[in-house]
PDB file of C-alpha atoms in Angstrom:
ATOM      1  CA  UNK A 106       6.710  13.045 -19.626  1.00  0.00           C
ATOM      2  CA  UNK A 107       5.468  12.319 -23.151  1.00  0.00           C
ATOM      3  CA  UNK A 108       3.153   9.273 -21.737  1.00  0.00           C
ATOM      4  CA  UNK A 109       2.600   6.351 -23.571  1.00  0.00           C
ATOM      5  CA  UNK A 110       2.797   6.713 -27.152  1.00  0.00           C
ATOM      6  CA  UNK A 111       1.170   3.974 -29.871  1.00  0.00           C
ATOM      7  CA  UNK A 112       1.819   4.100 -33.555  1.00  0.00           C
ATOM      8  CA  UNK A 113       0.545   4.640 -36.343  1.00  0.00           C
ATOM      9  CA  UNK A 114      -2.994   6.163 -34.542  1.00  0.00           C
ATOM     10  CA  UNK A 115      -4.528   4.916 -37.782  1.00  0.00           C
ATOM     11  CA  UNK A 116      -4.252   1.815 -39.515  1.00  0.00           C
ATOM     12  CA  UNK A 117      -6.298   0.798 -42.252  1.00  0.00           C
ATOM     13  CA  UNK A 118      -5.418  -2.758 -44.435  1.00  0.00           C
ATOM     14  CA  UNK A 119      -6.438  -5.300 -46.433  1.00  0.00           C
ATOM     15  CA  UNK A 120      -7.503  -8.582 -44.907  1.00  0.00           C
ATOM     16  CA  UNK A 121      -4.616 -11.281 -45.085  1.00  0.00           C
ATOM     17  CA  UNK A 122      -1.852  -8.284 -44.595  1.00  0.00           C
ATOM     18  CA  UNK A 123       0.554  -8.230 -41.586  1.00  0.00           C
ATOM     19  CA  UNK A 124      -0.057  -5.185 -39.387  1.00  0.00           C
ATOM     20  CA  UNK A 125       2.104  -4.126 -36.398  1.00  0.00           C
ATOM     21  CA  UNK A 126       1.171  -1.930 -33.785  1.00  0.00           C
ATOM     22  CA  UNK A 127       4.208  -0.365 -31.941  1.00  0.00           C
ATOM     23  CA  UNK A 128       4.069   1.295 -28.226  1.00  0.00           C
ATOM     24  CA  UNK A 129       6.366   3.313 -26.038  1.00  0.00           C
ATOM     25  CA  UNK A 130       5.972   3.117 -22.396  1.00  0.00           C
ATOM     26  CA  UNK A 131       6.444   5.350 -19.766  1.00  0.00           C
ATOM     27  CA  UNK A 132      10.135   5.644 -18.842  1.00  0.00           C
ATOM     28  CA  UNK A 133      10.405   3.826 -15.667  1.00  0.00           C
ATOM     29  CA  UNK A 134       7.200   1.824 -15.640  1.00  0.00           C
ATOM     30  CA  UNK A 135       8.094  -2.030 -15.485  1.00  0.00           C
ATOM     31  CA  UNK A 136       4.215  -3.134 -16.680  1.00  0.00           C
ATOM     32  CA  UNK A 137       3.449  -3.479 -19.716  1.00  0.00           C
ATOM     33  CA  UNK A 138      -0.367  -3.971 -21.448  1.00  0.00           C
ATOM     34  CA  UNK A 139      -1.863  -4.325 -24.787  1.00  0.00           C
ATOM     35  CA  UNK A 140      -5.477  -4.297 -24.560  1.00  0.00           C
ATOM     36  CA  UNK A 141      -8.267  -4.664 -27.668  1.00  0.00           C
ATOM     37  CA  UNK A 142     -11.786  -2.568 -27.346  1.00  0.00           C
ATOM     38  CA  UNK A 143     -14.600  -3.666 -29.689  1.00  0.00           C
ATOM     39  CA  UNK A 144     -18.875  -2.334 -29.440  1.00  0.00           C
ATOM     40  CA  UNK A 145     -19.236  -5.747 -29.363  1.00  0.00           C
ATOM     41  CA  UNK A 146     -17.388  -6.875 -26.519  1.00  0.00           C
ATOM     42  CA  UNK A 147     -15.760  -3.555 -24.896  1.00  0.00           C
ATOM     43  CA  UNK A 148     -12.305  -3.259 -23.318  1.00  0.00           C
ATOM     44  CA  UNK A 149     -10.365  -6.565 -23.271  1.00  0.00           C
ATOM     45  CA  UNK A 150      -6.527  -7.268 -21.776  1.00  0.00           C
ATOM     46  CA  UNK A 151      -5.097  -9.549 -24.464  1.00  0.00           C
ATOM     47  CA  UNK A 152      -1.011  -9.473 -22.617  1.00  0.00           C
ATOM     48  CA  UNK A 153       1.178  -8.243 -20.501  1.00  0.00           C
ATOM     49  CA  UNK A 154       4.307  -7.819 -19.579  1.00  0.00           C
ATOM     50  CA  UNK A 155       6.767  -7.259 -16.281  1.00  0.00           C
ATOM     51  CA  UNK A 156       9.961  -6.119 -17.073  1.00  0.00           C
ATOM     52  CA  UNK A 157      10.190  -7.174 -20.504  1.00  0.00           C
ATOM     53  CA  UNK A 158       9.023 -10.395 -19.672  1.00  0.00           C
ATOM     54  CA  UNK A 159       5.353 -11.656 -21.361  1.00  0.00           C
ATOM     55  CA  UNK A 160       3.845 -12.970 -17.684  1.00  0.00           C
ATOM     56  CA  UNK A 161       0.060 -13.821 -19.236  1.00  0.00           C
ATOM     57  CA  UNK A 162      -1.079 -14.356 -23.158  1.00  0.00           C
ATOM     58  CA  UNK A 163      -4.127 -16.078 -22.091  1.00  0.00           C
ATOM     59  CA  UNK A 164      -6.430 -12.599 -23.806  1.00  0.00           C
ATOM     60  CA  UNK A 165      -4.386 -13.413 -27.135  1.00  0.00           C
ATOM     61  CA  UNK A 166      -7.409 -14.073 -29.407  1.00  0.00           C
ATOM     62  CA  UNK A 167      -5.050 -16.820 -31.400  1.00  0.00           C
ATOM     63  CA  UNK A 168      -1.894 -18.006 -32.960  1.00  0.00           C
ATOM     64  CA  UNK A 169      -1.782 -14.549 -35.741  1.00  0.00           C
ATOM     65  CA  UNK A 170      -1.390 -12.579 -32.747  1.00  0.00           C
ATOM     66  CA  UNK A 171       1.788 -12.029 -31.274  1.00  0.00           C
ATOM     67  CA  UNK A 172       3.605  -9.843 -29.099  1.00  0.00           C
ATOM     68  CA  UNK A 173       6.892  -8.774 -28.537  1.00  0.00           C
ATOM     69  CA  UNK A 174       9.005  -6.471 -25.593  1.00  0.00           C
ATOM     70  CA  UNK A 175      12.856  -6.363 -26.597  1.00  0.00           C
ATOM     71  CA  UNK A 176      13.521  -4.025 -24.619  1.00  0.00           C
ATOM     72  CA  UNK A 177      11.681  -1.508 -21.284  1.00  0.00           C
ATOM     73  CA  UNK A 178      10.989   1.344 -24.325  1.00  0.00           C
ATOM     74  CA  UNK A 179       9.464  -0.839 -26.925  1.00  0.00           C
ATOM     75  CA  UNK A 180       6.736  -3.201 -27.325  1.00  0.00           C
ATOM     76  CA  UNK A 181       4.850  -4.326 -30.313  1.00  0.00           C
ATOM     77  CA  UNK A 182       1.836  -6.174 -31.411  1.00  0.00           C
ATOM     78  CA  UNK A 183       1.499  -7.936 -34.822  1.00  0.00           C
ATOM     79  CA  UNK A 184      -1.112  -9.923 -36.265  1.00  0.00           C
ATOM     80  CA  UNK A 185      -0.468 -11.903 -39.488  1.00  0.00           C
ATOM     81  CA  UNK A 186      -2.708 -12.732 -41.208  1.00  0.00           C
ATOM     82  CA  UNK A 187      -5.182  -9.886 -40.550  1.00  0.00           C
ATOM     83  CA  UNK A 188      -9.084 -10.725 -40.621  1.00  0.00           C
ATOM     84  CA  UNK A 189     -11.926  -8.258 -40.733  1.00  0.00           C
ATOM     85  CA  UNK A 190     -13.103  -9.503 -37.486  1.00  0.00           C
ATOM     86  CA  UNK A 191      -9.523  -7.865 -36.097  1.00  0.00           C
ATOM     87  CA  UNK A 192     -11.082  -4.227 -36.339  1.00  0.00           C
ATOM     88  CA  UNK A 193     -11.179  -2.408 -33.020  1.00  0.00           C
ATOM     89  CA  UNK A 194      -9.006   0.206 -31.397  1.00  0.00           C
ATOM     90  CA  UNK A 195      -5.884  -1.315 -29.316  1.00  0.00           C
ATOM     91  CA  UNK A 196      -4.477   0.374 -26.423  1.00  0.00           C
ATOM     92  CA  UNK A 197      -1.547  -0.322 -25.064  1.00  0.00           C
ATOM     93  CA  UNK A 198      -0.660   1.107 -21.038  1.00  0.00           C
ATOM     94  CA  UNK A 199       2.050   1.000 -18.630  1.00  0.00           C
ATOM     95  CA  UNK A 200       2.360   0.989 -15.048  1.00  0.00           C
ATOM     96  CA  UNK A 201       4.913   1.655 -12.272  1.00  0.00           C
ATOM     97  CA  UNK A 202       3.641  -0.149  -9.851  1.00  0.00           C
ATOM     98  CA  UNK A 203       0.830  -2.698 -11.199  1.00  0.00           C
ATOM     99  CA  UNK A 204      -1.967  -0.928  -9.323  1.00  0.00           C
ATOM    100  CA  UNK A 205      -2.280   2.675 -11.783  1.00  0.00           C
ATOM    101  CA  UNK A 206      -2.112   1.883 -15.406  1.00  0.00           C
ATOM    102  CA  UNK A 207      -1.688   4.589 -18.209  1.00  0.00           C
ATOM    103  CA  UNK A 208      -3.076   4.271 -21.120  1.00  0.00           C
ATOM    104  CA  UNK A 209      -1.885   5.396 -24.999  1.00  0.00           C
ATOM    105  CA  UNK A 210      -4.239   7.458 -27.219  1.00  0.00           C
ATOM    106  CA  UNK A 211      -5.075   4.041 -29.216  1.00  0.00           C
ATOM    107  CA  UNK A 212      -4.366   2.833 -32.730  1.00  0.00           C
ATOM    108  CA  UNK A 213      -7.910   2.540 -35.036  1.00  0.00           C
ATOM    109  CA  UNK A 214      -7.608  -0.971 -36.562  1.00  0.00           C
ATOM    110  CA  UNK A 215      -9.851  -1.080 -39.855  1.00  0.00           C
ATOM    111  CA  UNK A 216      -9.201  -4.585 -41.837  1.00  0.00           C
ATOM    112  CA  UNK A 217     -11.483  -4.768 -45.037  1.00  0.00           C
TER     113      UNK A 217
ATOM    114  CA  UNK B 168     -11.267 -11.514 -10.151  1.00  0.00           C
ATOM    115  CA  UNK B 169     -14.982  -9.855  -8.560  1.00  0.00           C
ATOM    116  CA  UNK B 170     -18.485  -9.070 -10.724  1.00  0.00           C
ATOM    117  CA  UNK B 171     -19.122  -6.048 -10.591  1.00  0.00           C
ATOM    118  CA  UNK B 172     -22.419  -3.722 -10.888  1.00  0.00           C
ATOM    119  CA  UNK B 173     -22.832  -0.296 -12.153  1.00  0.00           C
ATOM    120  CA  UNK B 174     -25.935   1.731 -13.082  1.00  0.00           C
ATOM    121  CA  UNK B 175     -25.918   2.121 -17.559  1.00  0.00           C
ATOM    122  CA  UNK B 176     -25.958   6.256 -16.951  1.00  0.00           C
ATOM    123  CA  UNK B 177     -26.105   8.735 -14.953  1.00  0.00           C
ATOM    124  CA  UNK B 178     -26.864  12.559 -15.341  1.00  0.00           C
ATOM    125  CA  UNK B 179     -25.024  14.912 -12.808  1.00  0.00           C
ATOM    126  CA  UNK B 180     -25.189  18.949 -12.454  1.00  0.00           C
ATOM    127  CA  UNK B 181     -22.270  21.138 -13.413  1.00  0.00           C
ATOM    128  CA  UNK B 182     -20.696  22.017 -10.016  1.00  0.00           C
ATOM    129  CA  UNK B 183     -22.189  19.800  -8.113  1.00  0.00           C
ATOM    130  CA  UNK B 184     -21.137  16.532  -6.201  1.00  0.00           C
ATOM    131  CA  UNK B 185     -20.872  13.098  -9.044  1.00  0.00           C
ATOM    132  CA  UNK B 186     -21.465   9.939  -6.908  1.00  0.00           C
ATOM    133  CA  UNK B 187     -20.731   6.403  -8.922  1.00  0.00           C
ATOM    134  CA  UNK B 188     -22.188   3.984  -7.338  1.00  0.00           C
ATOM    135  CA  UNK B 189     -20.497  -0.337  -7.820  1.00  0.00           C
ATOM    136  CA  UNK B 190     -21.675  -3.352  -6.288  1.00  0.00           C
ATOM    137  CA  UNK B 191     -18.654  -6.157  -5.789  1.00  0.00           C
ATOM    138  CA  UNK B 192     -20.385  -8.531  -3.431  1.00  0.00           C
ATOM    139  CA  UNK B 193     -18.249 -10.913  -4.562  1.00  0.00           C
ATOM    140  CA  UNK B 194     -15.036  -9.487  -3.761  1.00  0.00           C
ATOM    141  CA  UNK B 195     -12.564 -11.220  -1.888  1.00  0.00           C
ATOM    142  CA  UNK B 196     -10.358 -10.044   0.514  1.00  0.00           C
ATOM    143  CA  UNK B 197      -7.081  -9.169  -1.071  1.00  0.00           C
ATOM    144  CA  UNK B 198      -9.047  -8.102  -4.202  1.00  0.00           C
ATOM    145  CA  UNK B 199      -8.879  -3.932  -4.712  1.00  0.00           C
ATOM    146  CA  UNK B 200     -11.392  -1.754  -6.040  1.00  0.00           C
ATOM    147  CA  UNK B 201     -10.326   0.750  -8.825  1.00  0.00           C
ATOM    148  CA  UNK B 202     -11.809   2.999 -11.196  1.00  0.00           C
ATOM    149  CA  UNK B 203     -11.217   4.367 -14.501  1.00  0.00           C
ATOM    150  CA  UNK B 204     -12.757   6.517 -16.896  1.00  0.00           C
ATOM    151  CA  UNK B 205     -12.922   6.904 -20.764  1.00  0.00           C
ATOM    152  CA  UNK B 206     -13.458  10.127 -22.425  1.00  0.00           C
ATOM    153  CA  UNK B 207     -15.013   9.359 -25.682  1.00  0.00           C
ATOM    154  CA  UNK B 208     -12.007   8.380 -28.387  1.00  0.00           C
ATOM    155  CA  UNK B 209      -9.312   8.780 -25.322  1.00  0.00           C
ATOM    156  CA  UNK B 210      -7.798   5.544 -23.329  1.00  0.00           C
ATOM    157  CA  UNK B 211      -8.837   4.702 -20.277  1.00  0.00           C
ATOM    158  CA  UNK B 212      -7.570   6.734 -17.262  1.00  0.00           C
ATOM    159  CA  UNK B 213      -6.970   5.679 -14.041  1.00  0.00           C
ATOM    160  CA  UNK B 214      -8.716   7.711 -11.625  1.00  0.00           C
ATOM    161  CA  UNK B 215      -8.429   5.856  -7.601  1.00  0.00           C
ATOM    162  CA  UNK B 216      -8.236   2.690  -6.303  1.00  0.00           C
ATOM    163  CA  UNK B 217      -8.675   1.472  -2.760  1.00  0.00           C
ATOM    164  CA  UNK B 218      -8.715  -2.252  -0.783  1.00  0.00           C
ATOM    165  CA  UNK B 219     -10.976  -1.670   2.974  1.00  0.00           C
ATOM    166  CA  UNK B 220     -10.086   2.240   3.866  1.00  0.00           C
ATOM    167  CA  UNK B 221     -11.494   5.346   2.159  1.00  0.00           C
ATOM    168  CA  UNK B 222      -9.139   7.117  -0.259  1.00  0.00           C
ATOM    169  CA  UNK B 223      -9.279  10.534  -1.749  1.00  0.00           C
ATOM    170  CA  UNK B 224      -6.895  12.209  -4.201  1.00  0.00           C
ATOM    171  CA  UNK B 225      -6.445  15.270  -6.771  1.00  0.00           C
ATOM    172  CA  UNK B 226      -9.688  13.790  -8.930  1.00  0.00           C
ATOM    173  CA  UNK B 227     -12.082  11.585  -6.761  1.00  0.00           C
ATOM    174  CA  UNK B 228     -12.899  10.418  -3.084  1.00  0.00           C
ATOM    175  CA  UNK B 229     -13.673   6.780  -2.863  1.00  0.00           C
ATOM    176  CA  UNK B 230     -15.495   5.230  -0.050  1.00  0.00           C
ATOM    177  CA  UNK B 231     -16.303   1.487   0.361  1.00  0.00           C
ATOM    178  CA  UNK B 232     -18.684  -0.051   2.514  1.00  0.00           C
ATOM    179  CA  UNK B 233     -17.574  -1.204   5.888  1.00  0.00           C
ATOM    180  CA  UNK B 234     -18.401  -5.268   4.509  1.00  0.00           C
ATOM    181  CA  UNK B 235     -16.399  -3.735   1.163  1.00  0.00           C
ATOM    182  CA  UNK B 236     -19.680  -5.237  -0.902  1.00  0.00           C
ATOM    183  CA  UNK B 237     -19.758  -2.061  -2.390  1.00  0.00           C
ATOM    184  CA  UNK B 238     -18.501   1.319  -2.727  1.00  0.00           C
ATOM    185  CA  UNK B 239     -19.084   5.002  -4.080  1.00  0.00           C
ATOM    186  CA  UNK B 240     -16.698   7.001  -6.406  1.00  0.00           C
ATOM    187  CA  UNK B 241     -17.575  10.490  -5.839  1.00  0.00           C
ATOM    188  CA  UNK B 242     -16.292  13.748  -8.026  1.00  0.00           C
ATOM    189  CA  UNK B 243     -16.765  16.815  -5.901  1.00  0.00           C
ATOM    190  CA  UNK B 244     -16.933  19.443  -7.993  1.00  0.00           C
ATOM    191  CA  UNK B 245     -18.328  17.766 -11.679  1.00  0.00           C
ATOM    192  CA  UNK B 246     -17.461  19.668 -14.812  1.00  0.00           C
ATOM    193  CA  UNK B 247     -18.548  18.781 -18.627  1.00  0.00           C
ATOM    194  CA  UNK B 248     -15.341  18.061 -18.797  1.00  0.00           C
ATOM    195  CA  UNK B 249     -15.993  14.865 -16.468  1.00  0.00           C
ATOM    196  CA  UNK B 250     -18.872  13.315 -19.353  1.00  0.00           C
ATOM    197  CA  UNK B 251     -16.986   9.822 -19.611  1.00  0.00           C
ATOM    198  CA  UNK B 252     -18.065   6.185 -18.968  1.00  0.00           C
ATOM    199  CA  UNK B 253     -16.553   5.251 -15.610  1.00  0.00           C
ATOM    200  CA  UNK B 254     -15.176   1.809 -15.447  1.00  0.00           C
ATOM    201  CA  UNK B 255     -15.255  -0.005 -11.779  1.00  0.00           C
ATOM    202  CA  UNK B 256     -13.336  -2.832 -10.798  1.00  0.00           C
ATOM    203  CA  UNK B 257     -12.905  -5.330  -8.987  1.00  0.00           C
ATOM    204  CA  UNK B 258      -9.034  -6.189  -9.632  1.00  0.00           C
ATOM    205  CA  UNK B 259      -7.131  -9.276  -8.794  1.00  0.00           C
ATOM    206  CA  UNK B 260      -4.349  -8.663  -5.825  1.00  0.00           C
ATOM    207  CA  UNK B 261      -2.053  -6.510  -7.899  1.00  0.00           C
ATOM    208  CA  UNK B 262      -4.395  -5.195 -10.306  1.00  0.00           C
ATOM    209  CA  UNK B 263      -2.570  -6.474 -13.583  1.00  0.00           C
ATOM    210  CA  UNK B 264      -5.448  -8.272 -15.077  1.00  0.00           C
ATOM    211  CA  UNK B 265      -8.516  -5.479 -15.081  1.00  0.00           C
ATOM    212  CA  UNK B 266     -11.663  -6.803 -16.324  1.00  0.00           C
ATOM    213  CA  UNK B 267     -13.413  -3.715 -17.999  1.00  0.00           C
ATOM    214  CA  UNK B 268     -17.541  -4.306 -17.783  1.00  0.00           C
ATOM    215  CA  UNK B 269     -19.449  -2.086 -19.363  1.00  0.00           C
ATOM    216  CA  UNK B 270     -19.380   0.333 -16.814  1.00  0.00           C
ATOM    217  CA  UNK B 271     -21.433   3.862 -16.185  1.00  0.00           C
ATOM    218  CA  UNK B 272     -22.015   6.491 -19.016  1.00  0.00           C
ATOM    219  CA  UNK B 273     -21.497  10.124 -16.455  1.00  0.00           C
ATOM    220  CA  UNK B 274     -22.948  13.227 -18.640  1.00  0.00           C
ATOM    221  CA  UNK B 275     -22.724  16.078 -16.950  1.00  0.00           C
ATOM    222  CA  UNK B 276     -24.984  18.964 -17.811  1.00  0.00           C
ATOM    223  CA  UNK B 277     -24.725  22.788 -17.014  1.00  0.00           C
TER     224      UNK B 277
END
């Protein structure tokens, strides 16, 4: 198995530009995560899902973020407008059984 | 979901035995224990997780205290390749909401 697998790795933008982070779970895994990890305040869960299904939002840092699962291969993450602040690295992981999560390699977030 | 306590760093022999010490004292009792690990610039990876009983798998034996206020990840055999900050946690019942602290920077030197 591939693993999870985030695109683009690297996304650099312009603040006030929409930016959408896209993730492939593991085939089979019914969890789904997005997390956000900053210096300033490390590893965060900002949603996740069970089967397709957004069961807590409460990390969402505000209305510009939102995410989406259409379907048990796809999830995405957009923020509109971006801010500088946004920067950080955001992982997204899956899980077969909501006790092992998997993470992606990440997606670099740079908003100037 | 339980506060948790880990030592900033550690510094561990190649070859020899890694063991992570946590403090959950507040953990309740359908609450788990897990651990993860980041390699610098990788995700997290899970590594174990147990709820009153010992566990051991391919990577890491984990033993928790008797009153399950604390516990010990160990590595048996530590490599360089196992330099990471390991993350333990005190997880909610099904472990979907992990709070990541700041957890314990392992370097492992030969």
């Amino acid at each position: 198995d591939a693993g999870v697998i985030q695109s683009p790795r690297h996304e650099v933008t312009e603040m006030g530009q929409e930016v959408t982070l896209r993730c492939k779970p593991i085939s089979g895994h019914d969890y789904l995560f997005w997390y956000r990890q900053t210096m300033m305040r490390g590893l965060e869960l900002l949603i996740y899902f069970n089967n397709n299904v957004p069961i807590d939002d409460s990390g969402m840092p505000e209305d510009r973020f939102s995410a989406k699962m259409p379907n048990a291969s796809f999830s995405t993450l957009k923020i509109q407008p971006s801010e500088p602040r946004d920067s950080a690295v955001y992982f997204c992981a899956s899980s077969p059984n909501r006790y092992e999560q998997y993470f992606g390699p990440g997606t670099r977030l740079t908003v100037t | 979901d339980a506060k948790t306590t880990q030592p900033p760093s550690m510094d561990c022999a190649e070859g020899r035995a890694a063991n992570l010490p946590c403090n959950h004292s507040t953990i309740s009792g359908n609450e788990y224990v897990y651990w993860y690990r980041q390699i610098h610039s990788q995700g997290p990876q899970y590594i174990i997780h147990g709820l009153k009983n010992n566990e051991t798998n391919e990577m890491a034996s984990l033993i928790i205290t008797e009153d399950r206020k604390s516990s010990t990840l160990i590595l048996p055999h530590a490599t360089l390749r196992d330099t990471a900050v390991y993350y333990c946690i005190g997880g909610g019942e099904y472990g979907n909401k992990l709070v990541f602290g700041a957890g314990t920077i392992l370097r492992v030197k030969s």
